[in-house]
Every structure is written in structure tokens, then in C-alpha cells.
């Protein structure tokens, strides 16, 4: 079974702190994604990565950066956390190739910024 | 750019009845995929069913079927014989063959199954 793990289920940080959200997948997937989920808005794409050291901006990249130094790990970084970044963050991975390959999601990290 | 619209924020259904969750989409790409995911209160996203734009038949997976009407750009999820465990958020999503492989999601429908 594909497993996508995220470093924390719940996280509380203060405004201005640098925050790292870690995601690890164990199925050698090429593609990895970070989404943000807010009520009434569904999931929105922050950043994605097609392969190691490759990254592309999604729909809402402002205030975020990412790092993918190893194939299995995709990190989301909030350089200076703000209260409007309080949200549920979901990581996903998929094997590369045709668009019909499903994405596998991690359990999510609920981040609160005070 | 692609867009997914789910117009039902919440739905109620009686146990053992069938329910249809609506999804319409918009894309100019002729090759695309449509997905449905279930998110229980625990938060994990569970893949349910997939439909490709060139698939001739509607997709089915157990009690789930996808009513794909290409001309109307709709991809409704039908759940037959609802169970209490079906209570969850349901998201419709799509990606395209020429675009990025990330999914574009709708806003979701919260389904509550009543005994």
C-alpha cells in the first residue's frame, strides 16, 4: 500500500515564525503536491514537484516555498507565518505519467497561527 | 484553466437509499480525467472513482458509479444503497493531459446519511 506521511497532525505556531511541514512517501512516486484546504473552498494547490529539485508554483504560492532534495520527501515552508495561513495542509503524491493515475494523500496537518 | 463546480454544500439521504452528488466541470483540453474523493471526519482523502474523457462507458466501483455526460460537462457521483459510513465530505476533481498533473478540486459536498 502507498503510504504518505506528514510530520504533524496538529501544529500551533506564532505569527512571524518559520514553519516547516514535512511530507514523505514510500512508493518512489515522481510527483508530489501541497494543497491547502479551507471550508467552502475545497483544496487549492500551493506548489508541486515533478521530480527531485524540480518545483512549480500552484494557484496560491504567495507566502510559501518548497524543497525537494530527495525523491521521497517534499517540504512546505512558511517563511514568516501569518494568521491567514491557519488552515489544513494536505500533501499528495502520484506516480508520473498519464493523467489517470490517482493521487495518494497524507493525513493532513492542521496548522494554527496565533 | 480548468474549473470544478459542486453546487450542493450539503445533502441528506436515508440509509439504504441512493444519492447523487452533482459535479460540473469546465476545460478546453480535450483529454482530461475526473476523480471523486471521500473525506471522512478523520480527514484522510480516499480515492473513490475515476473517469477519463475518452472512456466510452461510465465508471463503476462497487456502490459508486459516475454519471458522465460529456456534452453537459457533468460528472455526477451516484452512491447506491447508502450506509451510515458514507457520511463524509465528497470532492470532485479533475486534471488534464496537457496541463499540470495536479488536481483542481470543487468546494465539496457534505453528505449525511440518516438511519
CSV table of C-alpha atoms in Angstrom, one decimal:
chain,number,residue,atom,x,y,z
A,1,UNK,CA,0.0,0.0,0.0
A,2,UNK,CA,1.1,3.5,-0.8
A,3,UNK,CA,1.9,5.5,2.3
A,4,UNK,CA,2.1,9.2,2.5
A,5,UNK,CA,3.0,10.6,5.9
A,6,UNK,CA,3.1,14.1,7.3
A,7,UNK,CA,5.3,15.1,10.2
A,8,UNK,CA,2.5,16.5,12.4
A,9,UNK,CA,-1.3,16.2,12.6
A,10,UNK,CA,-1.7,19.4,14.6
A,11,UNK,CA,0.7,22.3,14.8
A,12,UNK,CA,0.4,25.7,16.6
A,13,UNK,CA,2.8,28.5,15.7
A,14,UNK,CA,3.1,32.2,16.4
A,15,UNK,CA,3.0,35.0,13.8
A,16,UNK,CA,6.3,35.5,12.2
A,17,UNK,CA,7.7,32.1,12.9
A,18,UNK,CA,9.3,30.0,10.2
A,19,UNK,CA,7.3,26.8,9.8
A,20,UNK,CA,8.3,23.5,8.2
A,21,UNK,CA,5.7,20.9,7.1
A,22,UNK,CA,7.3,17.7,6.0
A,23,UNK,CA,5.8,15.0,3.7
A,24,UNK,CA,7.3,11.6,3.0
A,25,UNK,CA,6.1,9.0,0.5
A,26,UNK,CA,7.3,5.4,0.3
A,27,UNK,CA,6.3,4.4,-3.2
A,28,UNK,CA,9.0,6.1,-5.3
A,29,UNK,CA,6.5,8.5,-6.8
A,30,UNK,CA,7.8,11.2,-9.1
A,31,UNK,CA,5.1,13.8,-8.5
A,32,UNK,CA,4.4,15.4,-5.2
A,33,UNK,CA,1.9,18.2,-4.2
A,34,UNK,CA,1.0,20.5,-1.4
A,35,UNK,CA,-2.6,21.6,-1.1
A,36,UNK,CA,-4.4,23.8,1.4
A,37,UNK,CA,-8.0,23.1,2.4
A,38,UNK,CA,-10.3,25.7,3.7
A,39,UNK,CA,-14.1,25.4,4.3
A,40,UNK,CA,-16.1,26.3,1.3
A,41,UNK,CA,-13.1,26.5,-1.0
A,42,UNK,CA,-12.1,22.9,-1.4
A,43,UNK,CA,-8.4,22.1,-1.9
A,44,UNK,CA,-6.2,24.6,-3.5
A,45,UNK,CA,-2.8,23.9,-5.0
A,46,UNK,CA,0.1,25.7,-3.3
A,47,UNK,CA,3.2,24.0,-5.0
A,48,UNK,CA,4.0,20.9,-6.8
A,49,UNK,CA,7.1,19.0,-7.9
A,50,UNK,CA,7.5,16.7,-10.9
A,51,UNK,CA,10.8,15.3,-9.7
A,52,UNK,CA,13.8,15.9,-7.4
A,53,UNK,CA,14.9,19.5,-7.2
A,54,UNK,CA,12.0,20.5,-9.6
A,55,UNK,CA,9.2,22.7,-8.3
A,56,UNK,CA,6.4,24.7,-9.8
A,57,UNK,CA,4.0,27.2,-8.3
A,58,UNK,CA,0.4,26.3,-8.0
A,59,UNK,CA,-2.5,28.6,-7.6
A,60,UNK,CA,-1.7,30.2,-4.2
A,61,UNK,CA,2.1,30.1,-3.7
A,62,UNK,CA,2.4,33.5,-2.0
A,63,UNK,CA,3.9,33.2,1.4
A,64,UNK,CA,5.1,29.7,0.8
A,65,UNK,CA,8.2,27.9,-0.5
A,66,UNK,CA,9.1,24.3,-1.0
A,67,UNK,CA,12.1,22.0,-1.1
A,68,UNK,CA,12.6,18.6,-2.7
A,69,UNK,CA,16.1,17.4,-2.2
A,70,UNK,CA,15.2,13.7,-2.1
A,71,UNK,CA,12.6,11.9,-4.2
A,72,UNK,CA,10.6,10.7,-1.2
A,73,UNK,CA,10.4,14.0,0.7
A,74,UNK,CA,8.6,17.2,-0.1
A,75,UNK,CA,8.7,20.1,2.4
A,76,UNK,CA,6.5,23.1,2.6
A,77,UNK,CA,8.0,26.2,4.2
A,78,UNK,CA,6.2,29.2,5.6
A,79,UNK,CA,8.9,31.8,5.8
A,80,UNK,CA,7.1,34.0,8.2
A,81,UNK,CA,3.8,32.6,9.3
A,82,UNK,CA,0.7,34.8,9.3
A,83,UNK,CA,-2.8,34.2,10.8
A,84,UNK,CA,-4.3,33.9,7.3
A,85,UNK,CA,-2.2,30.7,6.8
A,86,UNK,CA,-4.2,29.0,9.5
A,87,UNK,CA,-5.6,26.0,7.6
A,88,UNK,CA,-5.4,22.3,6.9
A,89,UNK,CA,-2.4,21.3,4.7
A,90,UNK,CA,-2.5,18.2,2.7
A,91,UNK,CA,0.4,16.5,0.9
A,92,UNK,CA,-0.1,14.1,-2.0
A,93,UNK,CA,1.9,12.0,-4.4
A,94,UNK,CA,1.4,10.1,-7.6
A,95,UNK,CA,3.5,8.1,-10.0
A,96,UNK,CA,4.4,10.1,-13.1
A,97,UNK,CA,2.8,9.6,-16.4
A,98,UNK,CA,-0.8,9.6,-17.7
A,99,UNK,CA,-3.3,11.9,-16.1
A,100,UNK,CA,-5.4,9.0,-14.9
A,101,UNK,CA,-3.0,8.0,-12.2
A,102,UNK,CA,-4.6,8.8,-8.9
A,103,UNK,CA,-3.1,10.9,-6.2
A,104,UNK,CA,-2.5,9.5,-2.7
A,105,UNK,CA,-2.9,11.8,0.2
A,106,UNK,CA,-1.3,12.1,3.6
A,107,UNK,CA,-3.4,12.5,6.7
A,108,UNK,CA,-3.1,16.3,6.7
A,109,UNK,CA,-1.6,18.9,9.1
A,110,UNK,CA,-3.9,21.3,10.8
A,111,UNK,CA,-1.9,24.4,11.4
A,112,UNK,CA,-3.0,27.2,13.7
A,113,UNK,CA,-1.1,30.5,13.6
A,114,UNK,CA,-1.7,32.7,16.6
B,1,UNK,CA,-7.5,26.7,-16.9
B,2,UNK,CA,-10.0,24.3,-15.5
B,3,UNK,CA,-12.8,24.7,-13.1
B,4,UNK,CA,-14.9,22.3,-11.0
B,5,UNK,CA,-18.3,23.3,-9.6
B,6,UNK,CA,-20.2,21.5,-6.8
B,7,UNK,CA,-23.4,23.3,-6.1
B,8,UNK,CA,-24.6,21.2,-3.2
B,9,UNK,CA,-22.9,22.3,0.0
B,10,UNK,CA,-24.9,19.7,2.0
B,11,UNK,CA,-27.1,16.7,1.3
B,12,UNK,CA,-29.1,14.3,3.4
B,13,UNK,CA,-30.1,10.8,2.4
B,14,UNK,CA,-31.8,8.0,4.2
B,15,UNK,CA,-29.9,4.8,4.8
B,16,UNK,CA,-30.2,2.2,2.0
B,17,UNK,CA,-31.4,4.9,-0.5
B,18,UNK,CA,-29.4,6.1,-3.5
B,19,UNK,CA,-28.0,9.6,-3.7
B,20,UNK,CA,-26.5,11.7,-6.5
B,21,UNK,CA,-23.8,14.3,-5.8
B,22,UNK,CA,-23.5,16.9,-8.6
B,23,UNK,CA,-20.3,18.0,-10.3
B,24,UNK,CA,-19.9,20.1,-13.4
B,25,UNK,CA,-16.5,21.0,-14.9
B,26,UNK,CA,-15.0,23.3,-17.4
B,27,UNK,CA,-11.9,22.8,-19.5
B,28,UNK,CA,-10.8,23.5,-23.1
B,29,UNK,CA,-8.5,20.5,-23.1
B,30,UNK,CA,-10.0,17.5,-25.0
B,31,UNK,CA,-8.2,15.0,-22.8
B,32,UNK,CA,-8.9,15.1,-19.1
B,33,UNK,CA,-9.6,13.0,-16.1
B,34,UNK,CA,-12.3,13.3,-13.5
B,35,UNK,CA,-11.9,12.0,-9.9
B,36,UNK,CA,-14.1,11.7,-6.8
B,37,UNK,CA,-12.6,11.6,-3.4
B,38,UNK,CA,-14.2,11.0,0.0
B,39,UNK,CA,-13.0,12.8,3.2
B,40,UNK,CA,-14.4,11.4,6.4
B,41,UNK,CA,-14.3,13.4,9.6
B,42,UNK,CA,-10.9,11.9,10.4
B,43,UNK,CA,-9.5,14.0,7.5
B,44,UNK,CA,-7.9,11.5,5.1
B,45,UNK,CA,-8.7,11.7,1.4
B,46,UNK,CA,-9.9,8.4,0.0
B,47,UNK,CA,-10.0,7.9,-3.8
B,48,UNK,CA,-13.3,6.6,-5.0
B,49,UNK,CA,-13.6,6.5,-8.7
B,50,UNK,CA,-12.0,7.8,-12.0
B,51,UNK,CA,-13.5,8.7,-15.4
B,52,UNK,CA,-11.4,9.5,-18.4
B,53,UNK,CA,-12.7,11.9,-21.0
B,54,UNK,CA,-12.4,9.3,-23.8
B,55,UNK,CA,-13.9,6.5,-21.8
B,56,UNK,CA,-17.0,5.2,-23.6
B,57,UNK,CA,-18.7,3.7,-20.5
B,58,UNK,CA,-19.5,5.3,-17.2
B,59,UNK,CA,-17.1,4.2,-14.5
B,60,UNK,CA,-18.3,2.0,-11.6
B,61,UNK,CA,-16.6,0.8,-8.4
B,62,UNK,CA,-18.8,-1.2,-6.2
B,63,UNK,CA,-21.6,1.0,-4.9
B,64,UNK,CA,-20.1,4.1,-6.6
B,65,UNK,CA,-20.9,5.0,-10.2
B,66,UNK,CA,-20.0,8.1,-12.2
B,67,UNK,CA,-22.8,9.5,-14.4
B,68,UNK,CA,-20.6,11.1,-17.1
B,69,UNK,CA,-22.4,13.4,-19.5
B,70,UNK,CA,-19.7,14.9,-21.7
B,71,UNK,CA,-21.9,17.3,-23.7
B,72,UNK,CA,-23.2,18.8,-20.5
B,73,UNK,CA,-19.8,18.7,-18.8
B,74,UNK,CA,-21.1,16.9,-15.8
B,75,UNK,CA,-19.6,14.1,-13.8
B,76,UNK,CA,-22.1,13.2,-11.0
B,77,UNK,CA,-21.3,10.6,-8.4
B,78,UNK,CA,-24.1,8.1,-7.6
B,79,UNK,CA,-23.9,6.2,-4.4
B,80,UNK,CA,-26.3,3.3,-4.2
B,81,UNK,CA,-27.7,1.7,-1.0
B,82,UNK,CA,-26.3,4.4,1.3
B,83,UNK,CA,-24.7,3.4,4.5
B,84,UNK,CA,-24.0,5.3,7.7
B,85,UNK,CA,-20.3,5.1,7.0
B,86,UNK,CA,-20.9,7.1,3.8
B,87,UNK,CA,-21.4,10.3,5.8
B,88,UNK,CA,-18.4,12.5,4.8
B,89,UNK,CA,-17.3,15.3,2.5
B,90,UNK,CA,-17.1,14.4,-1.1
B,91,UNK,CA,-14.9,16.2,-3.6
B,92,UNK,CA,-15.0,16.2,-7.3
B,93,UNK,CA,-11.6,16.9,-9.0
B,94,UNK,CA,-10.0,17.0,-12.5
B,95,UNK,CA,-6.7,17.2,-14.2
B,96,UNK,CA,-5.8,17.5,-17.9
B,97,UNK,CA,-3.4,15.6,-20.1
B,98,UNK,CA,-1.6,18.7,-21.4
B,99,UNK,CA,-1.6,20.7,-18.2
B,100,UNK,CA,0.0,20.0,-14.9
B,101,UNK,CA,-0.9,16.8,-13.2
B,102,UNK,CA,-2.2,18.5,-10.1
B,103,UNK,CA,-5.9,18.2,-9.4
B,104,UNK,CA,-8.3,21.0,-9.5
B,105,UNK,CA,-11.0,20.5,-6.8
B,106,UNK,CA,-14.5,21.6,-6.3
B,107,UNK,CA,-15.7,23.1,-3.0
B,108,UNK,CA,-17.1,19.8,-1.8
B,109,UNK,CA,-20.5,18.3,-0.7
B,110,UNK,CA,-21.1,17.2,2.8
B,111,UNK,CA,-23.3,14.1,2.8
B,112,UNK,CA,-25.1,13.0,5.9
B,113,UNK,CA,-26.7,9.5,5.9
B,114,UNK,CA,-29.6,9.2,8.3
B,115,UNK,CA,-30.8,6.0,9.9
